[in-house]
Coordinates of C-alpha atoms and ligand atoms in Angstrom, one line a residue:
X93 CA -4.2 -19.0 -24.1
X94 CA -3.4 -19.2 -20.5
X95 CA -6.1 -19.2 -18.0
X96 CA -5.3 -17.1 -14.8
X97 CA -6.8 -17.8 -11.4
X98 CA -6.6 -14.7 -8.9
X99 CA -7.6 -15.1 -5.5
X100 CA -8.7 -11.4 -4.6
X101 CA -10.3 -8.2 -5.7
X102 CA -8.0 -5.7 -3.8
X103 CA -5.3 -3.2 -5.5
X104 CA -2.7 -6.2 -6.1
X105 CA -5.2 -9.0 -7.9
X106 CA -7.2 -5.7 -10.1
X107 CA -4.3 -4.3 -11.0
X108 CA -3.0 -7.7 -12.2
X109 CA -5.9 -8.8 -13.6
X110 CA -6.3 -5.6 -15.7
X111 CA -2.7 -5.8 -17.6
X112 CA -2.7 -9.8 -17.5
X113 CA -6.1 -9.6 -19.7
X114 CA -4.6 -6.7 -21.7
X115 CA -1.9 -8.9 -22.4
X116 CA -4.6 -11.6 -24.0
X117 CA -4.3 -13.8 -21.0
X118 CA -7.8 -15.5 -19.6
X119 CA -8.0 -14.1 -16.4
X120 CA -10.7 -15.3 -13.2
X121 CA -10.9 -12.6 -10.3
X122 CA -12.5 -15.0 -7.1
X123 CA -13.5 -12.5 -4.4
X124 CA -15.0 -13.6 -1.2
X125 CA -17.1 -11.1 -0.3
X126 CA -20.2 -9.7 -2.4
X127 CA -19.3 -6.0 -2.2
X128 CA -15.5 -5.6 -2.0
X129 CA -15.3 -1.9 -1.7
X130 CA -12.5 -1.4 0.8
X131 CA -13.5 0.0 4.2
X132 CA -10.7 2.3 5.4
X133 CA -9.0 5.9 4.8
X134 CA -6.9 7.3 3.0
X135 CA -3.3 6.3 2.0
X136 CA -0.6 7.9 0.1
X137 CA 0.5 6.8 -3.0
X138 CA 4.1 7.4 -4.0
X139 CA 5.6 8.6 -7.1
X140 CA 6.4 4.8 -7.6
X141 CA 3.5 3.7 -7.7
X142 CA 2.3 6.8 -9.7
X143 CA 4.5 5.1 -12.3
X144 CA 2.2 1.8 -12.1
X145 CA -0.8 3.8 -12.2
X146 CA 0.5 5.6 -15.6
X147 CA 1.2 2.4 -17.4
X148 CA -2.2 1.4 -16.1
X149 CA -3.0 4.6 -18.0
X150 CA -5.1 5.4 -14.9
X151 CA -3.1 8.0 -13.7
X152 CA -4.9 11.1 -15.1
X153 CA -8.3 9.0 -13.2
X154 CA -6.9 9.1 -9.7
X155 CA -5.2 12.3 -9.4
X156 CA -8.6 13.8 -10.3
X157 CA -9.8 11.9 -7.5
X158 CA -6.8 12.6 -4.9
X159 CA -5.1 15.2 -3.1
X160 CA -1.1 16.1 -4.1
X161 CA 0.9 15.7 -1.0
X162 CA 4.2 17.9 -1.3
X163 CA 5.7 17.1 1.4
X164 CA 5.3 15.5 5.1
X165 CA 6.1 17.3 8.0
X166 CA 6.1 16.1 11.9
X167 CA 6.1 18.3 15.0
X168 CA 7.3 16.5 18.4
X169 CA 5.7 19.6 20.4
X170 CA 6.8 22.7 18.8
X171 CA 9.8 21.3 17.1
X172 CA 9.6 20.5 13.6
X173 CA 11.7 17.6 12.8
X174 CA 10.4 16.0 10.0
X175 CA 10.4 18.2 6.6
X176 CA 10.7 16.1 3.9
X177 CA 9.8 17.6 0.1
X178 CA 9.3 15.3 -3.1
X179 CA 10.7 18.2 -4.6
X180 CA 13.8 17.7 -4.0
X181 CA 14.3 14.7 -5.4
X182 CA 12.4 15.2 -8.6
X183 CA 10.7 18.9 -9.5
X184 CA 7.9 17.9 -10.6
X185 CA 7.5 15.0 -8.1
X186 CA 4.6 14.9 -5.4
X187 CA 2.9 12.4 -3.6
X188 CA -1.2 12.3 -4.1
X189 CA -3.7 11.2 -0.8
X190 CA -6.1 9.3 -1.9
X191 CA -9.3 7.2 0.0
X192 CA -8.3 3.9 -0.3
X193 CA -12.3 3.3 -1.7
X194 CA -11.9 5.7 -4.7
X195 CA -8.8 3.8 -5.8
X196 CA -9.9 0.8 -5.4
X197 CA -13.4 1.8 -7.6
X198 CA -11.4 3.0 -10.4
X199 CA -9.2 0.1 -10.4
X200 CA -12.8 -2.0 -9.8
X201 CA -14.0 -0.3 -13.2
X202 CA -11.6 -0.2 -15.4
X203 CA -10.9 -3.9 -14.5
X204 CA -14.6 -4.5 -15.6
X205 CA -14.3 -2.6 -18.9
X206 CA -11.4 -4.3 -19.8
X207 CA -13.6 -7.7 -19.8
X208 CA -12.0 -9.3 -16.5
X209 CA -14.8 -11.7 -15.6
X210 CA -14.8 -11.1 -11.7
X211 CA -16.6 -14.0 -9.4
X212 CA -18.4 -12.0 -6.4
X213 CA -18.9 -13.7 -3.5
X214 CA -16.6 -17.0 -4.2
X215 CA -14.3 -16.9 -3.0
X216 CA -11.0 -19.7 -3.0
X217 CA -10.8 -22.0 -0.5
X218 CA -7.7 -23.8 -1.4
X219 CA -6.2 -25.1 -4.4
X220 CA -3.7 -28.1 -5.3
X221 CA -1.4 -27.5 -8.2
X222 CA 0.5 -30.6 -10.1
X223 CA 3.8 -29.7 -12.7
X224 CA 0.7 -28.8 -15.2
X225 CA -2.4 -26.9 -13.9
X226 CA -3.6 -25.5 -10.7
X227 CA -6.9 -27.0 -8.9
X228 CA -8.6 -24.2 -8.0
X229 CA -11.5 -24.7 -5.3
X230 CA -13.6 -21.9 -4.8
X231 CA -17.0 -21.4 -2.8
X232 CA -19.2 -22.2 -6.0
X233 CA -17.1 -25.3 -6.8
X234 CA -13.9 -26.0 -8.9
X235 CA -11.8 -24.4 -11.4
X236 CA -8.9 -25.5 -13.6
X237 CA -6.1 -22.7 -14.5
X238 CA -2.8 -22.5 -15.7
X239 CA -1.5 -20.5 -12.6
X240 CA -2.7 -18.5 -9.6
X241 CA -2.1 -15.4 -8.0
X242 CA -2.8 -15.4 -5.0
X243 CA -3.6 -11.3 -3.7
X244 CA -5.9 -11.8 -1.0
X245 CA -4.4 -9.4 1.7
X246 CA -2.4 -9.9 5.0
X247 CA -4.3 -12.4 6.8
X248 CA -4.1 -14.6 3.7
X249 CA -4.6 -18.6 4.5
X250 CA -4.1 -19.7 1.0
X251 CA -0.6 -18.5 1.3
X252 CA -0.3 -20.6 4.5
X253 CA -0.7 -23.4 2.0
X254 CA 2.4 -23.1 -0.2
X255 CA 5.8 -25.0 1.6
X256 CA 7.5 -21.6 2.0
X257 CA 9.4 -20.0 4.1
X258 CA 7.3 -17.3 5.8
X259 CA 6.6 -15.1 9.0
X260 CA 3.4 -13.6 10.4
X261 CA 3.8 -11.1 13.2
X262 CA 1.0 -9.2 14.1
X263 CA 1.9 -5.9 15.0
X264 CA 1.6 -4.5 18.8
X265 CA 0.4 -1.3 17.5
X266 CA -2.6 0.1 15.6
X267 CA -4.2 3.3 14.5
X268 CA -7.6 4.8 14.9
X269 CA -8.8 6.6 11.9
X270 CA -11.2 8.7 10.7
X271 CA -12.2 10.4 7.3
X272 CA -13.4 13.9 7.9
X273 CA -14.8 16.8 5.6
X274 CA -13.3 20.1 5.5
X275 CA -12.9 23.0 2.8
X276 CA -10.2 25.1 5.2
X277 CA -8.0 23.2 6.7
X278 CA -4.5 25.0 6.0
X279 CA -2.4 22.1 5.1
X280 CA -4.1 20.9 1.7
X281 CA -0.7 19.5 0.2
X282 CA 1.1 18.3 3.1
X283 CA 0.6 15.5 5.5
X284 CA 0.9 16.4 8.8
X285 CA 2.1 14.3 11.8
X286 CA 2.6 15.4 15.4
X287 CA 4.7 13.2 18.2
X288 CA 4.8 13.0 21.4
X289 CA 8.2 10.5 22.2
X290 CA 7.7 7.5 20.4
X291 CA 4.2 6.7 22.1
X292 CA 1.8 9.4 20.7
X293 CA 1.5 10.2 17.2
X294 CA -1.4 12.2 15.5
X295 CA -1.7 12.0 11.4
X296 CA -3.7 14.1 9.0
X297 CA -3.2 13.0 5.4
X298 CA -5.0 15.1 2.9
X299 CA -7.1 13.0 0.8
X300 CA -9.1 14.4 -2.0
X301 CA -12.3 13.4 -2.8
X302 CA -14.4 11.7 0.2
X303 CA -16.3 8.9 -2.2
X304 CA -19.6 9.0 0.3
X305 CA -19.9 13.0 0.3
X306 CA -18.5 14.1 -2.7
X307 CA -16.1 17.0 -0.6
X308 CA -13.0 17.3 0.5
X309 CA -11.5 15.4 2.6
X310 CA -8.5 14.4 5.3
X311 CA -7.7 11.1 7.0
X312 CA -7.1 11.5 10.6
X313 CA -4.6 8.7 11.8
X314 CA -4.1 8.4 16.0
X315 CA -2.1 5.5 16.9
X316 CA -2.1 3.4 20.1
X317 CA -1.2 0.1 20.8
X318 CA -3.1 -2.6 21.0
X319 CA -3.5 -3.1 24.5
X320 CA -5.1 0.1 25.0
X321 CA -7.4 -1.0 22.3
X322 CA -10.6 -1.7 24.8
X323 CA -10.3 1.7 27.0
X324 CA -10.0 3.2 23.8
X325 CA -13.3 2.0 22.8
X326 CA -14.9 2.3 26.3
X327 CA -13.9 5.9 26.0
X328 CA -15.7 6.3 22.7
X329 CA -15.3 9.3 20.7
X330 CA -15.4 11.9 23.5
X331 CA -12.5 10.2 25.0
X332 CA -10.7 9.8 21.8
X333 CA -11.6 13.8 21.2
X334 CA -9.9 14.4 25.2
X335 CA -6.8 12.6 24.2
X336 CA -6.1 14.4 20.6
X337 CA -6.7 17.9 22.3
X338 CA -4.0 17.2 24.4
X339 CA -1.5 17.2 21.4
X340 CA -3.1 19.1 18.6
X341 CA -6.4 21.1 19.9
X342 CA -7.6 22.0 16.3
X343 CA -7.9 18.7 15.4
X344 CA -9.9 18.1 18.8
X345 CA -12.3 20.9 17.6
X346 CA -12.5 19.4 14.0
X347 CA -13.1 16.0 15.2
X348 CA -16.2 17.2 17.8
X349 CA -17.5 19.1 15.1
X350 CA -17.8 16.1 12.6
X351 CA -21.1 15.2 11.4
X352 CA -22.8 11.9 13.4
X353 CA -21.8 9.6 10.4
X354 CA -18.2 10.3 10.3
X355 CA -16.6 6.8 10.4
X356 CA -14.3 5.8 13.0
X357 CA -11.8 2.6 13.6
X358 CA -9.3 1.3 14.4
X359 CA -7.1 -0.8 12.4
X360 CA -4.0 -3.6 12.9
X361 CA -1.4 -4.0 11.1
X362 CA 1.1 -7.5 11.0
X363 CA 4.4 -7.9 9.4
X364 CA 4.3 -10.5 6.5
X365 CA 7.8 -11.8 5.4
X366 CA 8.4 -14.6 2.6
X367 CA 11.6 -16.4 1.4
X368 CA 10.1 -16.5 -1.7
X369 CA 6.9 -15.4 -3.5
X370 CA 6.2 -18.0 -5.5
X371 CA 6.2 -21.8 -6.1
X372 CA 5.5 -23.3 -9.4
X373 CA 2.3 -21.9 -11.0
X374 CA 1.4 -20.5 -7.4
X375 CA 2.6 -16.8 -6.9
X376 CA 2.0 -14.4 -3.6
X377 CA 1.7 -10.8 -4.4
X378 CA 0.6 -7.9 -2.4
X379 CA -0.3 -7.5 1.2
X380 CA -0.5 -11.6 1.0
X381 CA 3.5 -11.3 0.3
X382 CA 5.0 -8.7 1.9
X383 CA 2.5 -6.6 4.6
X384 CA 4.6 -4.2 6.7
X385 CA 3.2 -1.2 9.0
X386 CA 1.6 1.6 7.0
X387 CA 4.5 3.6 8.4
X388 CA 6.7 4.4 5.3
X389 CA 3.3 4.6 3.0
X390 CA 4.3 1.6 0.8
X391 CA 1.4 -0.8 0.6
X392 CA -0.3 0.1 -2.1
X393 CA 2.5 0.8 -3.7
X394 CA 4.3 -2.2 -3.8
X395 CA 1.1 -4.0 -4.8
X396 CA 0.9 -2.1 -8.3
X397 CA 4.8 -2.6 -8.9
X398 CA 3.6 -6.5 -7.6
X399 CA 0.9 -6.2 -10.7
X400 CA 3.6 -4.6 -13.4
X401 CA 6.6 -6.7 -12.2
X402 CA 4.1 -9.8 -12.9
X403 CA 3.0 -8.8 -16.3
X404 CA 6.1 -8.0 -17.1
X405 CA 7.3 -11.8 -16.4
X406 CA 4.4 -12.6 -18.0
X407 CA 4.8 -11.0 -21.3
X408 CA 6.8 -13.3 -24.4
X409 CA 10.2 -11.8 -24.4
X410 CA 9.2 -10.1 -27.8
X411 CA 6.9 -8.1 -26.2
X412 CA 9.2 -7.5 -23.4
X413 CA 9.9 -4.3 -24.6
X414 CA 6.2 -2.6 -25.5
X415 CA 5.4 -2.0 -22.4
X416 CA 3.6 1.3 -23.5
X417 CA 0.7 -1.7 -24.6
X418 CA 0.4 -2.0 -20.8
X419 CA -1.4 1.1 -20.9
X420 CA -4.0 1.2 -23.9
X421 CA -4.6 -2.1 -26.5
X422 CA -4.4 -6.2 -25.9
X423 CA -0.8 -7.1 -27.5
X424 CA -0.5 -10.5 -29.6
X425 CA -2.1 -13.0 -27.6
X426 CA -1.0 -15.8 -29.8
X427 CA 2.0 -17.3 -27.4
X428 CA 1.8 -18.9 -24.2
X429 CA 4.4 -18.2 -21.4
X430 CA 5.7 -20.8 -19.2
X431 CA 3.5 -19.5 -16.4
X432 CA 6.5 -21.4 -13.4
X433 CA 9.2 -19.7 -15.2
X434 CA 7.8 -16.4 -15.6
X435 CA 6.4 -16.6 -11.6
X436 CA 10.1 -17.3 -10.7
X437 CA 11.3 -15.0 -12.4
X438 CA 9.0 -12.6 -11.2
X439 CA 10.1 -13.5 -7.1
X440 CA 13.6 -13.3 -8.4
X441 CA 13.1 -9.4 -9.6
X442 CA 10.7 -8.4 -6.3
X443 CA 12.9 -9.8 -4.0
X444 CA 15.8 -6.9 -3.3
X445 CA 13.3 -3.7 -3.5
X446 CA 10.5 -5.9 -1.3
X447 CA 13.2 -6.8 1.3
X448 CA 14.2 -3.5 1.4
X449 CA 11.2 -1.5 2.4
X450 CA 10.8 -5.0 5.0
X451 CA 14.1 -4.0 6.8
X452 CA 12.9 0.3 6.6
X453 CA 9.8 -0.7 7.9
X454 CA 11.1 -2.9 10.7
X455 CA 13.5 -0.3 11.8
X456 CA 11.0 2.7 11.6
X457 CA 8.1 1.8 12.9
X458 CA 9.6 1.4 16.5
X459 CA 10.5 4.5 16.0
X460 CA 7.1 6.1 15.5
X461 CA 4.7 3.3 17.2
X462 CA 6.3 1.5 20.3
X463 CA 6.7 2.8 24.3
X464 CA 10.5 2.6 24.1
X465 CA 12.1 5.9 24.8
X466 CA 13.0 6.1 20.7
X467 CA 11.4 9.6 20.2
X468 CA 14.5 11.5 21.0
X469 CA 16.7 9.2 18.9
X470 CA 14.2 9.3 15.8
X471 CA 14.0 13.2 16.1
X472 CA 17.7 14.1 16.1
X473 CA 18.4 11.8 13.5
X474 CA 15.8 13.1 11.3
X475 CA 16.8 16.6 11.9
X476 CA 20.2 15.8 11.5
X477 CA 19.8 13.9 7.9
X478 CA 17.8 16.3 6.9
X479 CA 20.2 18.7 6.8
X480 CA 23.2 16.4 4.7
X481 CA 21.9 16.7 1.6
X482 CA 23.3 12.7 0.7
X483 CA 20.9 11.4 3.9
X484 CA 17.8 13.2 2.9
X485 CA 18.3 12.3 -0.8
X486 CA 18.4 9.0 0.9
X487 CA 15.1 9.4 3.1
X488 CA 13.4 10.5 0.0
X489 CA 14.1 8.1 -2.4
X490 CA 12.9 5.6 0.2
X491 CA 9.7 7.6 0.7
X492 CA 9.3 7.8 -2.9
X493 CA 9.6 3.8 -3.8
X494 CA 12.4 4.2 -5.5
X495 CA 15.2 2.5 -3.3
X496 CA 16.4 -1.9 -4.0
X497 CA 18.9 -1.9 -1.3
X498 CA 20.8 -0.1 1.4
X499 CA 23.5 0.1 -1.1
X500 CA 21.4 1.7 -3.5
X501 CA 22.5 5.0 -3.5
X502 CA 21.8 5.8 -7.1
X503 CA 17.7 4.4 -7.1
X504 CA 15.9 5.6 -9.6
X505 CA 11.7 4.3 -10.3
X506 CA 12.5 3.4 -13.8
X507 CA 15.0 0.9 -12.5
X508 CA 12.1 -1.0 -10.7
Ligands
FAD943 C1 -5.3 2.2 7.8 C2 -4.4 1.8 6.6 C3 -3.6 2.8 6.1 C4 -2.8 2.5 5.0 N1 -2.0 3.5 4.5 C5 -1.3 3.2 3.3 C6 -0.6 4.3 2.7 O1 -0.5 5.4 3.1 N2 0.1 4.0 1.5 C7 0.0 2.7 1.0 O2 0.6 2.5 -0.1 N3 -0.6 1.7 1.6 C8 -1.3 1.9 2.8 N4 -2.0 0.9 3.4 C9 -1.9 -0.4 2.9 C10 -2.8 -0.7 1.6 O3 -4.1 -0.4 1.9 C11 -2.6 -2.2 1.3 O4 -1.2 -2.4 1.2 C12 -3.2 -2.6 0.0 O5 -4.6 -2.4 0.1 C13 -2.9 -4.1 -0.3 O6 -3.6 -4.5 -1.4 P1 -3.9 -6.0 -1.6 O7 -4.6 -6.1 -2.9 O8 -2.7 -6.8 -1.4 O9 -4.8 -6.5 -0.4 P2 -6.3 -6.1 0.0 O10 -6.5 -4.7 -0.4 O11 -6.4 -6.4 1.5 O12 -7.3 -7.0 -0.8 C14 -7.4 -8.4 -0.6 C15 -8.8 -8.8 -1.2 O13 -8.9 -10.3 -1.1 C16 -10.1 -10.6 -0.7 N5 -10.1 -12.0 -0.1 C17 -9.6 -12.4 1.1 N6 -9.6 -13.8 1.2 C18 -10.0 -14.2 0.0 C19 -10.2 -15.6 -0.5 N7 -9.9 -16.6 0.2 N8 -10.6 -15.7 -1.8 C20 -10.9 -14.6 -2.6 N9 -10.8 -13.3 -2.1 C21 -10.3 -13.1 -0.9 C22 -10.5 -9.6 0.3 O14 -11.9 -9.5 0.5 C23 -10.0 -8.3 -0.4 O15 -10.9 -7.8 -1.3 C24 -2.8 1.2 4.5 C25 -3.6 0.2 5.0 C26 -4.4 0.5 6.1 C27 -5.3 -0.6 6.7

């Protein structure tokens, strides 16, 4: 049986390490810190990786948890130019909000009912790998395995270590944001955004339950670049409150009226690109392979398709086929994969639908987050393609997850 080293307890190595043990593999979660519940807001997870979630069989889980998102609509002033509806691609389609902490916990448990033995607070700090095995050396001392995952987020330095290809930009831009109760706020199912050029942009993302109060809640994302990042915090929060009224006075109103606890930060973003994701028993998955700006809502995402995808390459080719076993029962455990093949194999299927959302997200997120005069451009085009039904089938299947290329005009999840 196959022992699995994974460097990280975030969506990409649970996820993994949940169908990898289902699958009769041995599987090690290292985690560095003691309590890895995620700091952070909400994000929005897409009907792609809904599709993850359901072979998981954790769908039913979350969306009890989360909020269903419609559709996304952005204002730049009074103008609506963004009105995009995950109806029309699919009926019954929807995106669902969720705090990044209540995904994470269900992930966290059903990864601990499923027997993953998960190492708290050791984490790895570097590994050597011959043609055989993989050295794995962790906090607490060293580890043999037969292959490692490495899925320990963007500012990985284990990934550093592998001779490939790769690129590490951090991103000019940030966001503050803020998770805030409310029973009445009138957009429960869509996630609003309001623009000013290409410089300002405010973000409420319905996000279901609030995991430290129990209620409702929304995410509030306000994004400003990084150099502004120390008047920001000079300002503090009545300064922060002055700015927002200026675009959207509601949210001004709703933000001053937050209780004394409400968390507020800011957050940076980098752009991770590799040539490949893997090299012999060593495979990158997650924000470790591919970060990107949260800008086209495809993080978490692309780390549960990271996790099936891998499984998947993992699985004998006689069980290729049951992936339905993904979801409940171990299948037979009585082969053993060739864990370099499988991982090259696995870079080999992420690498077209990964480098597409790359080249969306480096295109789009000037667009939204930069101070070149771009508003204008993004606004008319978005108004245009919304209204040529081929372009906004396009727009959507890219929201959705769905798309593996430019020239992918026929995407559909399945064919992930
Ligand atoms: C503000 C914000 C908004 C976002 N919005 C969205 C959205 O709307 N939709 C979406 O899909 N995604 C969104 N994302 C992105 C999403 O949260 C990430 O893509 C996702 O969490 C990546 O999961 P991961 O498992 O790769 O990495 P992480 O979740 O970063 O997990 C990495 C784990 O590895 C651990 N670790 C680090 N180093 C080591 C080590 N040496 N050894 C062992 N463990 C280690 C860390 O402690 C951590 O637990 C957003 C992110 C942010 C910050």
């Amino acid at each position: 049986m196959p022992h699995i080293a994974i460097a990280g307890a975030g969506i990409a190595g649970l996820a993994s390490a949940i169908l990898l043990t289902r699958q009769g593999q041995q599987v090690t979660v290292f985690e560095q810190v003691a309590d890895p519940t995620p700091v952070g807001a909400g994000l929005l997870l897409q009907p792609s990786g809904q599709m993850m979630l359901q072979n998981l069989g954790l769908l039913d889980l979350v969306r009890d948890k989360a909020a269903i998102v419609h559709s996304l609509e952005g204002y730049s002033g009074s103008w609506k130019t963004l009105d995009l509806h995950y109806s029309a691609v699919q009926q019954e389609w929807h995106g669902l909000g969720i705090h990044r902490a209540q995904l994470h916990s269900i992930l966290w448990n059903c990864a601990c009912e499923s027997g993953v033995n998960i190492q708290l607070g050791n984490g790895i700090v570097d590994f050597a790998q011959d043609q055989q095995q993989v050295v794995v050396k962790h906090q607490h001392g060293e580890s043999l395995a037969d292959g490692l995952i490495i899925a320990n987020g963007t500012r990985s330095q284990l990934r550093d270590r592998l001779a490939i290809k790769r690129i590490h930009k951090p991103y000019p831009w940030g966001a503050y944001w803020a998770v805030l109760d409310r029973d009445d706020w009138p957009f429960p199912h869509i996630l609003m955004q309001r623009y000013r050029g290409a410089h300002i942009m405010l973000g409420i993302l319905p996000t279901g339950i609030n995991p430290s109060t129990n209620k409702t809640c929304y995410s509030l994302f306000w994004s400003l670049p990084k150099s502004s990042f120390a008047d920001y915090q000079t300002a503090g929060m009545p300064g922060l409150i002055e700015r927002i009224r200026a675009v959207w006075p509601e949210v001004a109103e709703w933000l001053a009226s937050a209780s004394s606890d409400t968390s507020i930060a800011i957050a940076e973003y980098a752009d991770v690109r590799l040539a490949t994701y893997h090299q012999q028993n060593v495979v990158v998955l997650g924000d470790a392979a591919h970060a990107m700006s949260p800008q086209l809502g495809q993080g978490a995402n692309m780390a549960l398709i990271d996790a099936t995808i891998l499984a998947q390459c993992l699985m004998p080719t006689s069980d290729f086929d049951k992936r339905d076993h993904l979801a409940s029962a171990a299948v037979d455990n009585s082969y053993c994969p060739n864990i370099a093949q499988a991982f090259a194999q696995y870079s080999h299927r992420r690498s077209k639908h990964i480098a597409y959302y790359q080249m969306a997200s480096r295109i789009m997120t000037p667009l939204y987050q930069s101070r070149y005069s771009l508003g204008w451009l993004r606004d008319v085009g978005t108004v245009v393609g919304r209204h040529l039904p081929a372009v906004y089938r396009q727009y959507m299947l890219t929201l959705c997850g769905a798309k593996q290329g430019t020239w992918d005009l026929r995407a559909e999840i399945a064919d992930l």
